[in-house]
Amino acid sequence: MKNIIITLIISMLFSDHAFAQILLSQQQCREMALKSNEELQKANNAQEQARLEKAIAFASYFPELDGNATGIYKPKNLEIMNMDLQIKGTYMAGISLTQPVYTGGKITASNKMAKIKLASSEESIRLTKMHVIADADKAYWTYVAVNEKVRMLESYYNQLDILYKQTENSVKVEMATENELLRIGAKRSQIRYQLQKAENGAELCRLSLCNVIGADLETTIAVADTTIVITSLMQTVDDISMRPELKLAEKRIELDEQQVKLARANLLPTVALSAQYSRFGGLKYSGMVDNNGEPAYFSNNVNNGSSMFMLSVNIPLFHWGKETKKVKQAKIQLANSRLDLQQDKRLFSIELQQAIRNVHDCYNMIQTADTGMEVAKESLRIMKKRYQTSMCSLTDLLDAQTQWHEAYSNYIEAQTQYKISETEYLKAAGILQ
């Protein structure tokens, strides 16, 4: 039998299906959530796209070099104006170099827009990180709280189980009634039901936490914080200047300002300087000509190259007001972005004030719940002694246990809400790191 047990233990340890188990702290929870979050990965990809867009925009300052080549092959010769034209191996090739000299500010505006988009992508990453951390903290502390409730209910159930056995023995010696035993049994069943619900809730919280940190759903999680400890009230500051949403709104205004300049540039002339070199060859032509009354045969091969320089100026004259209307559209969008920023400032200020209020309210609730729990604990201690000496009824004892249970539950919930409200405040202030 002993060998069988050892074999089973070894097989479980080395089985491919053995469940993983991790010990998780709040900081580790945050780090794993940031590492596995898909939205953050997409935000990083968006930043890389912004870097590439900035490099593309900067390349517009430099000249562009293009090449072209064309080959012609026709088996039969062509007869044009009494000439025999042979194009079996004719080719044309060339290169061109174009340098923009003045574009009405388009290139400058495009480069500034690319820089603004890159800065916006950094704020987007910071915003996404804050959301991920807030979700991780909420899942972590909720899991800690529900596990503490499970332990509390287990303790409560054990107390009732001990009381049930003591009363059962008392019934045998006729020192207690069957009715008292039934009441304790009913209460014990009720707490057992609540314990099962709490265990189911703990399992759901574990699955949620696994999803947040990117772990396998079968992973067993043990948390480093077995209980929630609140030592003091955190310091809060009424300042929303660090909110990434505000930074993004400000960058949006800067982007719209450059969009106005870009639209206005379409009304201005553009100047470009270009240089070209072309090579033409492989063309043969022959025929008969009149040479002082005598027919004469001639033939020639065309094989030469040429270069030229050009300065081109494009001046927009009349487009039915299309470009002017685009400028007006861009200005309206700029005005809307400024209005959005004003609205965001008011909403974020309200959100921060509410977050600060929640921190203080939750802390006060902890103090109240702590006092209530201490009173309920002392009341339960006294009632246990009195019940043992038959100085109080079973009803008084069960009521005291119920009050202790409710006070303990309130204390756990108040501590959990406070930890979550701390994170929500840091997020509302834009300083959650």
Short mmCIF file of C-alpha atoms in Angstrom, two decimals, residues 65-69 93-96:
data_model
loop_
_atom_site.label_atom_id
_atom_site.label_comp_id
_atom_site.label_asym_id
_atom_site.label_seq_id
_atom_site.Cartn_x
_atom_site.Cartn_y
_atom_site.Cartn_z
CA LEU A 65 16.07 59.43 -57.22
CA ASP A 66 14.07 57.43 -59.77
CA GLY A 67 15.12 55.24 -62.67
CA ASN A 68 13.26 53.96 -65.71
CA ALA A 69 14.00 51.66 -68.59
CA ALA A 93 16.75 54.31 -70.04
CA GLY A 94 17.19 57.18 -67.69
CA ILE A 95 17.41 58.48 -64.15
CA SER A 96 15.84 61.54 -62.57
#
